[in-house]
PDB file of C-alpha atoms in Angstrom:
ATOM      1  CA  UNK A   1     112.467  70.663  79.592  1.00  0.00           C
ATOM      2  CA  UNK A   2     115.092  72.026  81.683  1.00  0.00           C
ATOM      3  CA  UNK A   3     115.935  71.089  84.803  1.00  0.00           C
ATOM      4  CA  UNK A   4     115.186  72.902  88.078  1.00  0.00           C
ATOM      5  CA  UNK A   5     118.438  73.521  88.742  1.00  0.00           C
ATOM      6  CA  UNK A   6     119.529  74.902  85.511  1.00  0.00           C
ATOM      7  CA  UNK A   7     120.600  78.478  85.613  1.00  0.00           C
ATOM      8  CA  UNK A   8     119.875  80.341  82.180  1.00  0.00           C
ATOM      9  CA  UNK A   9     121.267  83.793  81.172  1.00  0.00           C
ATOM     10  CA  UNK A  10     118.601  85.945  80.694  1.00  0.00           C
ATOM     11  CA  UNK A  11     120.495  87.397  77.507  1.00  0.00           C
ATOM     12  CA  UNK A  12     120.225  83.587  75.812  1.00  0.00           C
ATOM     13  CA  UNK A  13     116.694  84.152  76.079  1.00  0.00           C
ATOM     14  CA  UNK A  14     116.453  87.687  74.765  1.00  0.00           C
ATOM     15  CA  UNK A  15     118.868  86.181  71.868  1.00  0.00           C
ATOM     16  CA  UNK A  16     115.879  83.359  71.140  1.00  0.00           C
ATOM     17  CA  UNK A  17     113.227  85.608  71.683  1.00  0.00           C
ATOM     18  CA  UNK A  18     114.671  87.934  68.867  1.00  0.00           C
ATOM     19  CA  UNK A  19     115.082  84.886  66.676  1.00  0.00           C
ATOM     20  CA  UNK A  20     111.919  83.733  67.090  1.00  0.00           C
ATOM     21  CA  UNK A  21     110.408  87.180  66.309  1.00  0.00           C
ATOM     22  CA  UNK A  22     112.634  88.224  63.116  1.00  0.00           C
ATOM     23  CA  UNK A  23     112.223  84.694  61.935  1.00  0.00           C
ATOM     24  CA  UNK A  24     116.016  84.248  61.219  1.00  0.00           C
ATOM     25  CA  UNK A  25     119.886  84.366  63.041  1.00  0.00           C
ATOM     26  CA  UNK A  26     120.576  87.480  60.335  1.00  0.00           C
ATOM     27  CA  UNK A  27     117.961  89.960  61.666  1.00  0.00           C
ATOM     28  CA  UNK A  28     118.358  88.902  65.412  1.00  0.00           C
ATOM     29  CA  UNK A  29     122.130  89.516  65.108  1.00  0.00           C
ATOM     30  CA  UNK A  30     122.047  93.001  63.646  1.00  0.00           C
ATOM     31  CA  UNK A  31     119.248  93.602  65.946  1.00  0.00           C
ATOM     32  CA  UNK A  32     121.898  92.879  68.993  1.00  0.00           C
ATOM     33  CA  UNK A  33     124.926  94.395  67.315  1.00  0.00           C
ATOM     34  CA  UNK A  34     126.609  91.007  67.614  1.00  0.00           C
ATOM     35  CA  UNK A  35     127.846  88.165  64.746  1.00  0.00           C
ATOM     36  CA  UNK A  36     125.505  85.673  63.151  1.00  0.00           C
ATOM     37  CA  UNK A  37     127.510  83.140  64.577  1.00  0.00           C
ATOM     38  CA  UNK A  38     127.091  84.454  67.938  1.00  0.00           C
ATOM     39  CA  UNK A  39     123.628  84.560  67.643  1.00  0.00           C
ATOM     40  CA  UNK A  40     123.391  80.781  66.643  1.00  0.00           C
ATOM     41  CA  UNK A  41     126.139  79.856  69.418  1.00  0.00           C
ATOM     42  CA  UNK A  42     123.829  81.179  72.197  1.00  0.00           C
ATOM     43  CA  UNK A  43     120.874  79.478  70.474  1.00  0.00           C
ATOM     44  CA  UNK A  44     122.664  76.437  70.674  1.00  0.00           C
ATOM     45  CA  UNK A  45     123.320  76.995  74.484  1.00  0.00           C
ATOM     46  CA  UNK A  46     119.918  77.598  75.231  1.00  0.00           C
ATOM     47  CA  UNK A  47     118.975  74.351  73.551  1.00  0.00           C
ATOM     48  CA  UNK A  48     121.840  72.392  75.973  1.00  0.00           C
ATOM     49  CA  UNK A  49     120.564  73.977  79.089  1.00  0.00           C
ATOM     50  CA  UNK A  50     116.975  73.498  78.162  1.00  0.00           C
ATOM     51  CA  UNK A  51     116.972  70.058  77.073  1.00  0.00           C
ATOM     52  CA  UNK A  52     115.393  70.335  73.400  1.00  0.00           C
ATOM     53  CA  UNK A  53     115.705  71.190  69.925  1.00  0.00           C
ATOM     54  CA  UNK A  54     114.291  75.028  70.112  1.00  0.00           C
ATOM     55  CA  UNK A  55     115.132  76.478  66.553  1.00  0.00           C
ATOM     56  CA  UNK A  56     115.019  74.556  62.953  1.00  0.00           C
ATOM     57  CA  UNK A  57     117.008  76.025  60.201  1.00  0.00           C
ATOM     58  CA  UNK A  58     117.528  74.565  56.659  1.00  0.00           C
ATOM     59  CA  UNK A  59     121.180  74.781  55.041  1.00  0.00           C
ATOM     60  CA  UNK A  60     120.746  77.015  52.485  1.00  0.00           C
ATOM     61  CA  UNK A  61     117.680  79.345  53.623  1.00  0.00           C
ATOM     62  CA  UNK A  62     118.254  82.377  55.682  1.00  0.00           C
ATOM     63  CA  UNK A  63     114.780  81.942  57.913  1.00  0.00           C
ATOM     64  CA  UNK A  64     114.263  79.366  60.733  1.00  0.00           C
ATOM     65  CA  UNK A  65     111.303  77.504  62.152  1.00  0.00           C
ATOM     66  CA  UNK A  66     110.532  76.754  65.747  1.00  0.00           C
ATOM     67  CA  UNK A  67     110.050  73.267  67.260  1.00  0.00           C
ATOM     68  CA  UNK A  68     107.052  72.291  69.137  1.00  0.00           C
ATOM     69  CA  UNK A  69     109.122  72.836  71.958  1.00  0.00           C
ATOM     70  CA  UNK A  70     110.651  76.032  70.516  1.00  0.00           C
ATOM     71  CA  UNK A  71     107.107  77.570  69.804  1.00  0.00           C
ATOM     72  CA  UNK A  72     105.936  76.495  73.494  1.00  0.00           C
ATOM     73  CA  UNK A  73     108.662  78.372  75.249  1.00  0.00           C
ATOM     74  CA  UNK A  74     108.328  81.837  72.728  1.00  0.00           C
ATOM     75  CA  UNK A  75     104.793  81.791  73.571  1.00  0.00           C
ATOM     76  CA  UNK A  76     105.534  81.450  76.922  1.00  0.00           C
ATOM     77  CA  UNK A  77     107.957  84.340  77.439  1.00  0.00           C
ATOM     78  CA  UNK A  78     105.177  86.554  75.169  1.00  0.00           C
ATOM     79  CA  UNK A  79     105.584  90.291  75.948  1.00  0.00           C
ATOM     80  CA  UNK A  80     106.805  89.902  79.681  1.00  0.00           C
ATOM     81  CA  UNK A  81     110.544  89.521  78.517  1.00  0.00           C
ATOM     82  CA  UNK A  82     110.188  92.800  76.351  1.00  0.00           C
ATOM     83  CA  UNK A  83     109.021  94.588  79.545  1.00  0.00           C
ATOM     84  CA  UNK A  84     111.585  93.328  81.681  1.00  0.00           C
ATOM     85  CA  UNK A  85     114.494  94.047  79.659  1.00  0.00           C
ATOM     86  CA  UNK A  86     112.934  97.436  79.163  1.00  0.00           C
ATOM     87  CA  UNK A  87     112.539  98.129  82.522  1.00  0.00           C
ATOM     88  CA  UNK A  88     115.854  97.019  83.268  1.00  0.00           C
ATOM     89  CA  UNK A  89     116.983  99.361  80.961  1.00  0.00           C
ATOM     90  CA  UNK A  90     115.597 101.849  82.163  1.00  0.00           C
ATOM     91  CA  UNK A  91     116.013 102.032  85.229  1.00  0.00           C
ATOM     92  CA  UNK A  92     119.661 100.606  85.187  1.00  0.00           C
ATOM     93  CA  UNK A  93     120.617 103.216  82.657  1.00  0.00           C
ATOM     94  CA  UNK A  94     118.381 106.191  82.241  1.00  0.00           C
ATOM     95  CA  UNK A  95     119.052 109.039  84.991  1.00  0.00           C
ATOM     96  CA  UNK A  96     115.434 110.052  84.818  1.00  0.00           C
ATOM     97  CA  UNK A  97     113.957 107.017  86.259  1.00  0.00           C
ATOM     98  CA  UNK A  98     110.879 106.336  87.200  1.00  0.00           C
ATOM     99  CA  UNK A  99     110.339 104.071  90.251  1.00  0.00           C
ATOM    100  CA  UNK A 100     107.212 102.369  90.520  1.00  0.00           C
ATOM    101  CA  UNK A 101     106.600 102.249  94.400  1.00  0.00           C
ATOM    102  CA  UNK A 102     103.005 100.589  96.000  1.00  0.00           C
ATOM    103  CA  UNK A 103     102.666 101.074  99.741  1.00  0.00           C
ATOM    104  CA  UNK A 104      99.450 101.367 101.786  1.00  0.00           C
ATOM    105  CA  UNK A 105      98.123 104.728 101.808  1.00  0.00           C
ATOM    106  CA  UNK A 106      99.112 105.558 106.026  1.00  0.00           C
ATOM    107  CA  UNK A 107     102.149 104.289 105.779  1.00  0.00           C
ATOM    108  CA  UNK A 108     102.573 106.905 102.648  1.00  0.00           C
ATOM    109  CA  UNK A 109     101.510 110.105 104.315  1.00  0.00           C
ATOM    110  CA  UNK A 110     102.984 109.005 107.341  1.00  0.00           C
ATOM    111  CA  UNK A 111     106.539 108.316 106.585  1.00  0.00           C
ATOM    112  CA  UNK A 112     106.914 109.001 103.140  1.00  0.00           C
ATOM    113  CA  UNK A 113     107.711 113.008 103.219  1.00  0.00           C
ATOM    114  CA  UNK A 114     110.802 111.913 105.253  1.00  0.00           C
ATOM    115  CA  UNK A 115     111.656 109.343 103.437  1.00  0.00           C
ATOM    116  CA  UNK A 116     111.664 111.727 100.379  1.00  0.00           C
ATOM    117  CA  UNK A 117     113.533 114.116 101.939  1.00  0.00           C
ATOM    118  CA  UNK A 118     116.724 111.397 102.560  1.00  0.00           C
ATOM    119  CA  UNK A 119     116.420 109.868  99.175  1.00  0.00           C
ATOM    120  CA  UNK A 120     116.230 113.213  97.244  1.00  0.00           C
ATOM    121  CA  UNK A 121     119.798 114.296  98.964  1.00  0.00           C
ATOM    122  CA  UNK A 122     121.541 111.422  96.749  1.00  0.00           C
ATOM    123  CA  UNK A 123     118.826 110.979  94.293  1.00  0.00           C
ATOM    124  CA  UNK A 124     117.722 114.376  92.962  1.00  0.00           C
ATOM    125  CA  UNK A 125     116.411 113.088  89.366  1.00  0.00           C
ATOM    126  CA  UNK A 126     115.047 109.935  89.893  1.00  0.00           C
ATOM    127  CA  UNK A 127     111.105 109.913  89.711  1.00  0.00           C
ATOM    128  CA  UNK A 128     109.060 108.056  92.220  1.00  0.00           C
ATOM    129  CA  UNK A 129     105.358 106.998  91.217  1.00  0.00           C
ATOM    130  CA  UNK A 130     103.055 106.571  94.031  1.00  0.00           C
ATOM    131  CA  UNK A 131     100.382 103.602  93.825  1.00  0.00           C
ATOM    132  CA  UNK A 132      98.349 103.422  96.907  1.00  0.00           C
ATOM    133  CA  UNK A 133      97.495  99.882  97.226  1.00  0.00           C
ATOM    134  CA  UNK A 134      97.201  97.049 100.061  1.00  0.00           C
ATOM    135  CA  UNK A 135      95.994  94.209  99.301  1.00  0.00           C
ATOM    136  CA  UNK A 136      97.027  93.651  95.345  1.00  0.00           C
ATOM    137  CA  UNK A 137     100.546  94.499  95.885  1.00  0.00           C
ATOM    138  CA  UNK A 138     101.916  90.822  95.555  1.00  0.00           C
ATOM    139  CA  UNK A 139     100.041  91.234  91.944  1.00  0.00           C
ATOM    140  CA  UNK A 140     101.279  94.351  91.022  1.00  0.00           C
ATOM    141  CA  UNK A 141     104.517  93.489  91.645  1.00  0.00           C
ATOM    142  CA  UNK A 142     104.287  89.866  90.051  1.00  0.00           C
ATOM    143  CA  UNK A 143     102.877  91.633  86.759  1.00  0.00           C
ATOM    144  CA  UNK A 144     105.487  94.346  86.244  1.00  0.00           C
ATOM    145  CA  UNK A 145     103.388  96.969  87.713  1.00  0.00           C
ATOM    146  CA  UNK A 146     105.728  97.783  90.364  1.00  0.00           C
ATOM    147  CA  UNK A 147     109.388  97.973  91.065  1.00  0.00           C
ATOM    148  CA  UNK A 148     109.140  98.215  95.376  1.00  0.00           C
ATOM    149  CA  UNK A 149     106.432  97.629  97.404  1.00  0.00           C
ATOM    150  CA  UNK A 150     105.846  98.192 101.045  1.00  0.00           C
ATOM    151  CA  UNK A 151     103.948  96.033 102.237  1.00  0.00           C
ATOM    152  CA  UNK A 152     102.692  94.314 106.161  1.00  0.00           C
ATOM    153  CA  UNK A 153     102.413  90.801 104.580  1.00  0.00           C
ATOM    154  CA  UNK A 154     105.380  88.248 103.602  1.00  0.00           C
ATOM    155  CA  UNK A 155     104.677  86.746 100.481  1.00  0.00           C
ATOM    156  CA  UNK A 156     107.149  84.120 100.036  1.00  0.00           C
ATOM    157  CA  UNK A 157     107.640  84.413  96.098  1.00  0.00           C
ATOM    158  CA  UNK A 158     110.697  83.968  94.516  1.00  0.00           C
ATOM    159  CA  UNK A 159     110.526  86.441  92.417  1.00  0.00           C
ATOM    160  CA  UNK A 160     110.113  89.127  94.835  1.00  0.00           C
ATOM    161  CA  UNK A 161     113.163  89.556  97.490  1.00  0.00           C
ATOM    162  CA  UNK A 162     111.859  91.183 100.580  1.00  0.00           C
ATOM    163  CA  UNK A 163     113.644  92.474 103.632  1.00  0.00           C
ATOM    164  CA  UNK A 164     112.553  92.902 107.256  1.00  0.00           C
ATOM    165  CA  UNK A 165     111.799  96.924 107.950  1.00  0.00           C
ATOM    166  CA  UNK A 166     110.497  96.687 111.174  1.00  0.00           C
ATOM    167  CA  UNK A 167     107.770  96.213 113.423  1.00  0.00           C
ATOM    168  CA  UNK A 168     104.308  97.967 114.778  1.00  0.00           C
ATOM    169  CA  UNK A 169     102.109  97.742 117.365  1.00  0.00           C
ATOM    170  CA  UNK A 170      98.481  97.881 117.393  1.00  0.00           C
ATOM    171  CA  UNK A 171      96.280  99.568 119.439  1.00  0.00           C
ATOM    172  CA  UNK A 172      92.629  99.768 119.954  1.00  0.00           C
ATOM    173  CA  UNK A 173      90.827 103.301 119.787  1.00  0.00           C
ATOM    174  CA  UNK A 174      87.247 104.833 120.261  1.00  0.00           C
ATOM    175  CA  UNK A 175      85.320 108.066 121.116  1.00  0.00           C
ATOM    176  CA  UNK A 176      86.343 109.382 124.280  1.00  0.00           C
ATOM    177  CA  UNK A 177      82.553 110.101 124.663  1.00  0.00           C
ATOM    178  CA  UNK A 178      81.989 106.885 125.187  1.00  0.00           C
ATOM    179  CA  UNK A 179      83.857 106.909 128.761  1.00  0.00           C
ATOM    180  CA  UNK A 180      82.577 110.288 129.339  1.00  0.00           C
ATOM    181  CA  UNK A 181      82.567 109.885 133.239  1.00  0.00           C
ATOM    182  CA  UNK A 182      84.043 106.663 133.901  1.00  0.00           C
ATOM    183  CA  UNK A 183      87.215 107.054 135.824  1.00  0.00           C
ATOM    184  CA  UNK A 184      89.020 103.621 135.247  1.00  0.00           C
ATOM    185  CA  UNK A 185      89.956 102.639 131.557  1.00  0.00           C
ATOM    186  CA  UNK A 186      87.341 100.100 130.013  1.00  0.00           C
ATOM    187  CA  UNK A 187      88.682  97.027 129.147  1.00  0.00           C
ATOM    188  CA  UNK A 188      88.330  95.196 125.519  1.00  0.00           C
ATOM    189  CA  UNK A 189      85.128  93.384 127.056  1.00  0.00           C
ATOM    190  CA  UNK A 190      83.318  96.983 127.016  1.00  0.00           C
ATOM    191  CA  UNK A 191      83.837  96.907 123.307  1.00  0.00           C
ATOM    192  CA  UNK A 192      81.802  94.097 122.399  1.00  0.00           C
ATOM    193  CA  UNK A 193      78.506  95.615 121.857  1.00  0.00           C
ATOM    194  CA  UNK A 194      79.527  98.776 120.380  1.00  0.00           C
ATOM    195  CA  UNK A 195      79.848  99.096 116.448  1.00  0.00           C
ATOM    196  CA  UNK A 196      83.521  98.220 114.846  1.00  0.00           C
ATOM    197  CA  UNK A 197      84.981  99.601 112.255  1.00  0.00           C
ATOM    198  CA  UNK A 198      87.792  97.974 110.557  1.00  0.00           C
ATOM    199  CA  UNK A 199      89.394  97.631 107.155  1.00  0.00           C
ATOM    200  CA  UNK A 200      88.700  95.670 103.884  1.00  0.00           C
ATOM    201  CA  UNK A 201      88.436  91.916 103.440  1.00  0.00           C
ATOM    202  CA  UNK A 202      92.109  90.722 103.039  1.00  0.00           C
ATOM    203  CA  UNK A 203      94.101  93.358 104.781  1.00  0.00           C
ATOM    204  CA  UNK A 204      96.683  92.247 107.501  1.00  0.00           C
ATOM    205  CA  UNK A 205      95.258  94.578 110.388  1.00  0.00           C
ATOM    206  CA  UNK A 206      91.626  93.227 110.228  1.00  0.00           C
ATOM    207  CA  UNK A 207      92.174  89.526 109.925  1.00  0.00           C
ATOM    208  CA  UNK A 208      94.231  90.026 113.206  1.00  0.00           C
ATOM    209  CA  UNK A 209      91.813  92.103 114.871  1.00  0.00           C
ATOM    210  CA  UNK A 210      88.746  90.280 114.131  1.00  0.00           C
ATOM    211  CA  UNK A 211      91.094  87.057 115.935  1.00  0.00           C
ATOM    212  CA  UNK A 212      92.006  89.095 118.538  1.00  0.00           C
ATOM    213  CA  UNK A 213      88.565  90.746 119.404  1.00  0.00           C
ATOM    214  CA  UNK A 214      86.430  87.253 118.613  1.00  0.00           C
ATOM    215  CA  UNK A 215      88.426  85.715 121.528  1.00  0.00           C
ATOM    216  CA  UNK A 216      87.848  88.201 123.913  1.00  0.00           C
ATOM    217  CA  UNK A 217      84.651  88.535 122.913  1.00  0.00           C
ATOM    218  CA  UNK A 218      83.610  84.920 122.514  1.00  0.00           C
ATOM    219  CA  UNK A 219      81.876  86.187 118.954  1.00  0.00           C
ATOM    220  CA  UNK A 220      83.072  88.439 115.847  1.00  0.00           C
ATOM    221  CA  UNK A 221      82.777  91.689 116.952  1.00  0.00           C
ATOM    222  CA  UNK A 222      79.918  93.560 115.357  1.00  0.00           C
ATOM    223  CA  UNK A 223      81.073  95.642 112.071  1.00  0.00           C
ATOM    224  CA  UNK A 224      79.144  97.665 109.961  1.00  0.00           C
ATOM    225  CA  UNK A 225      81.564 100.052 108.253  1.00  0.00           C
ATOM    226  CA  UNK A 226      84.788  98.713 106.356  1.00  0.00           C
ATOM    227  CA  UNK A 227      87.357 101.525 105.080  1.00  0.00           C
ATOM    228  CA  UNK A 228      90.949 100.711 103.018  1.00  0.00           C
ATOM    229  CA  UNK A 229      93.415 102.972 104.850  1.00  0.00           C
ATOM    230  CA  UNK A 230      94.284 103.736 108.778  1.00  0.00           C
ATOM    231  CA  UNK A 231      93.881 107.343 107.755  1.00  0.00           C
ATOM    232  CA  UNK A 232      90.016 107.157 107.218  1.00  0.00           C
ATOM    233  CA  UNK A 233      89.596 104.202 109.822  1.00  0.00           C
ATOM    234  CA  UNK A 234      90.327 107.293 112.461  1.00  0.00           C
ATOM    235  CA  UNK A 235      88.605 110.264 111.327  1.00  0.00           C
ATOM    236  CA  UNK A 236      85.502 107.779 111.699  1.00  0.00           C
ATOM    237  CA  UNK A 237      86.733 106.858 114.984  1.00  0.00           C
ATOM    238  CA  UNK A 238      86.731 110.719 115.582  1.00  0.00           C
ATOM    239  CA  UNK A 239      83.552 111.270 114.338  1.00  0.00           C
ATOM    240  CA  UNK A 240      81.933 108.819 117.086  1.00  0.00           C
ATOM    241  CA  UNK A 241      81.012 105.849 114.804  1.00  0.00           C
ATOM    242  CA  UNK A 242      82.914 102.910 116.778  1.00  0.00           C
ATOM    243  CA  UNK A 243      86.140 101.791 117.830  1.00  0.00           C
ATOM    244  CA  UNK A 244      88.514 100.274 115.706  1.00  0.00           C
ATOM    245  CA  UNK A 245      92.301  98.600 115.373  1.00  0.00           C
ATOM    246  CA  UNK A 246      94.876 100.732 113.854  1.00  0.00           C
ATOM    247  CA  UNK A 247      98.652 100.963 113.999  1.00  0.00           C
ATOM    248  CA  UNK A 248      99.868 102.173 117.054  1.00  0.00           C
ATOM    249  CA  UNK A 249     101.826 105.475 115.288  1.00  0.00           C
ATOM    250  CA  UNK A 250      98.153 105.945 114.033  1.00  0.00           C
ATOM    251  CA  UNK A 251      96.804 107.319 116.993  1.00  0.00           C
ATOM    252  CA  UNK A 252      97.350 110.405 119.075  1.00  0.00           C
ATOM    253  CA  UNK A 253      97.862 109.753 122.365  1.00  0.00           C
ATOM    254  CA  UNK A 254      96.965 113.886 122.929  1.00  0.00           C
ATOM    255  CA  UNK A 255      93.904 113.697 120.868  1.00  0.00           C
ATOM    256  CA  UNK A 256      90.499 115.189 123.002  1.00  0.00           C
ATOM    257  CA  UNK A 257      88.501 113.374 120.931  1.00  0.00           C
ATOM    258  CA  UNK A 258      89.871 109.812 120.430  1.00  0.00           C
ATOM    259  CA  UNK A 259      91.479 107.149 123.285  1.00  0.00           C
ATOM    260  CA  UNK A 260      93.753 104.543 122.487  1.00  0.00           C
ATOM    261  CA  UNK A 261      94.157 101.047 124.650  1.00  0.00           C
ATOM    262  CA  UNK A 262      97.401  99.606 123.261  1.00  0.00           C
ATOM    263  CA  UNK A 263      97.532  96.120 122.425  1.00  0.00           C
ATOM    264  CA  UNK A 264     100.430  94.706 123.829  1.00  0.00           C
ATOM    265  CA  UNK A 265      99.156  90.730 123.993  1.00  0.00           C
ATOM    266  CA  UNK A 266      98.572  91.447 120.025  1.00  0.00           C
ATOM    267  CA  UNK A 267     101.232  89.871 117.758  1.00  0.00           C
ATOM    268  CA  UNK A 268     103.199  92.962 116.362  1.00  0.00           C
ATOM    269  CA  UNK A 269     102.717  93.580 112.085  1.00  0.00           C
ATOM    270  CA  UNK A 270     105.846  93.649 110.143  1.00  0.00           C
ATOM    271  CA  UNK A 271     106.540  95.575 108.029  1.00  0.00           C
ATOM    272  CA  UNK A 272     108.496  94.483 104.329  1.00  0.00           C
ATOM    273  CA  UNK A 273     110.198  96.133 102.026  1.00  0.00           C
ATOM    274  CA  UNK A 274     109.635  94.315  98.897  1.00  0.00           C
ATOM    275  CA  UNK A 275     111.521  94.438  95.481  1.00  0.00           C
ATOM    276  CA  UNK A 276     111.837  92.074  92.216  1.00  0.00           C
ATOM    277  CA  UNK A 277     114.694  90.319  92.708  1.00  0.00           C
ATOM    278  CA  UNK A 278     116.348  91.262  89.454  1.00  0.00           C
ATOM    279  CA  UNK A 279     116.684  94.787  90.872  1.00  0.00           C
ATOM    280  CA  UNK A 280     118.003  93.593  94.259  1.00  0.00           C
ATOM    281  CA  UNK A 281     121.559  95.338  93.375  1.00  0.00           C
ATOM    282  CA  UNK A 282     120.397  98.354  92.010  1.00  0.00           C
ATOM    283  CA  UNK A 283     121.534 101.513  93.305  1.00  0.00           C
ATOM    284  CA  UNK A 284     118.614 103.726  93.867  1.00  0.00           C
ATOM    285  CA  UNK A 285     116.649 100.963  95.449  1.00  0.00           C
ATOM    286  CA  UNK A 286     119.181 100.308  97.916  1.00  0.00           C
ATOM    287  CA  UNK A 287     119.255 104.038  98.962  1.00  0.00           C
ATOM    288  CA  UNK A 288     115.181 103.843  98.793  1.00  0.00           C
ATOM    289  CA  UNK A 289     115.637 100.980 101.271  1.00  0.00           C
ATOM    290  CA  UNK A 290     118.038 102.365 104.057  1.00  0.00           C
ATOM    291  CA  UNK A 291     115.997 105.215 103.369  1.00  0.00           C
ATOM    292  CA  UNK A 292     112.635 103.922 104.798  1.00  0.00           C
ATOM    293  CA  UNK A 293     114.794 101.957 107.653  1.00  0.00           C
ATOM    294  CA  UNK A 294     116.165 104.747 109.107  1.00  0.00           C
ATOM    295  CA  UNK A 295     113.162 106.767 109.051  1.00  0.00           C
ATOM    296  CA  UNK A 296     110.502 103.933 110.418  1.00  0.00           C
ATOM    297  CA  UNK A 297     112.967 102.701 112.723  1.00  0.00           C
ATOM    298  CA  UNK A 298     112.018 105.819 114.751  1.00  0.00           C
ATOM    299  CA  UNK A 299     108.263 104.942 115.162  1.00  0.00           C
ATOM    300  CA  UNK A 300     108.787 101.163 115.163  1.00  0.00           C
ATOM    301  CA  UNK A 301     109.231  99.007 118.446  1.00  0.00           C
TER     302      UNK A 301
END
């Protein structure tokens, strides 16, 4: 096995993958546009920096055989190589791109047509696909579903570089209805009996504002109507059907119909902008990136 430290070419491994697939050093190399002897000369240094005998080959016959150890590590790299080195391709070489971007749905419609606008002044032809995820980002992007994410939680992979947007508070709003007649501003303790509405299981906003709310409260706070995205969390709000937690930038502070209390003892969310790290030097993410900082710099603290 190789050692942690060990630092293997990707192209060794597309060289053994080939080998392994064509079943000989003849078809991989004309496959590559390179010399037999190349071929076998990075199979061999694959075999030093992994530890093991990978490939068999007879003198005399022009096919191969894997080693126990050979078989393991083909059947480990499967398909997932092929789609890497075609997405690298791709998007490396092709000027009509596609970029595979997941970001929560509000942070989408709010910043996004901005963002667009900046990125389209360099980046004319380059295609941008929209997923509108939360919670199943780290996946996505883990999988090969996804070339950027933006995302509130730090996942600590690897495999995914991520880099420090910004910051957002939170604030709590409700039906101004509700104060219809009270003078002074209610404090968080007049929440506790009324219904909450917050988001799915998992998402960074509720976990914080169940925390924040139970110690206030002494209790969970009650909730009876769960929503994925800031966007629908407030037209509920607006409709009279509770209070909820929402980012700051989410609320109007000149809305007749909705009141805000912001949350200033909350922890702020960060925001990330995530990427796998293989792409970390490629041009049109980089512009995505400064992008999206200069534009959510504006409505971040």
């Amino acid at each position: 096995m190789p050692s942690s430290s060990a630092k293997i070419d990707i192209s060794l491994l597309q060289t053994f993958h080939l080998v392994a697939r064509t079943g000989s050093f003849s078809s991989a190399a004309r496959e590559l546009s390179i010399s037999y002897q190349s071929v076998a000369n990075q199979v061999r240094r694959l075999e030093q920096r992994y530890g093991a005998k990978l490939v068999l080959a007879e003198k005399g016959s022009r096919s191969i055989s894997l080693s126990p150890q050979g078989k393991a590590l083909h059947h480990s790299l499967g398909v997932e190589l092929d789609n890497i080195l075609a997405r690298i391709s791709v998007i490396m070489h092709d000027v009509h791109s596609v970029l595979r971007v997941g970001i929560p749905q509000a942070l989408l419609i709010h910043f996004f047509p901005e963002i667009l606008k900046k990125f389209r002044l360099s980046m004319p032809d380059i295609e941008l696909s929209f997923y509108e995820r939360d919670t199943i980002l780290e996946d996505m992007i883990l999988e090969g579903s996804l070339d950027v994410c933006i995302s509130e939680r730090f996942f600590g992979e690897a495999s995914i570089t991520q880099h420090l947007l910004g910051e957002y508070s939170l604030s709590l709003i409700y039906p101004r209805e509700w104060v219809t007649g009270i003078e002074v501003l209610p404090d968080i303790s007049f929440f506790s009996s009324k219904p909450f509405i917050t988001y799915e299981p998992g998402q960074t906003i509720r976990s914080r504002a169940i925390d924040f709310l139970g110690g206030h409260f002494d209790e969970e706070p009650t909730s009876n109507t769960t929503a994925s995205g800031s966007i629908t969390i407030t037209k509920l709000v607006e409709a009279g059907l509770g209070y909820a937690v929402v980012p700051d930038w989410c609320a109007n502070d000149e809305s007749q119909f909705v009141g805000k209390i912001i949350l200033n003892e909350l922890e702020p969310v960060k925001v990330y902008f995530g990427n796998t790290t293989f792409l970390e030097k490629n041009e049109y993410i980089i512009l995505l990136r400064e992008a999206c900082k200069l534009v959510m710099k504006k409505n971040f603290i």
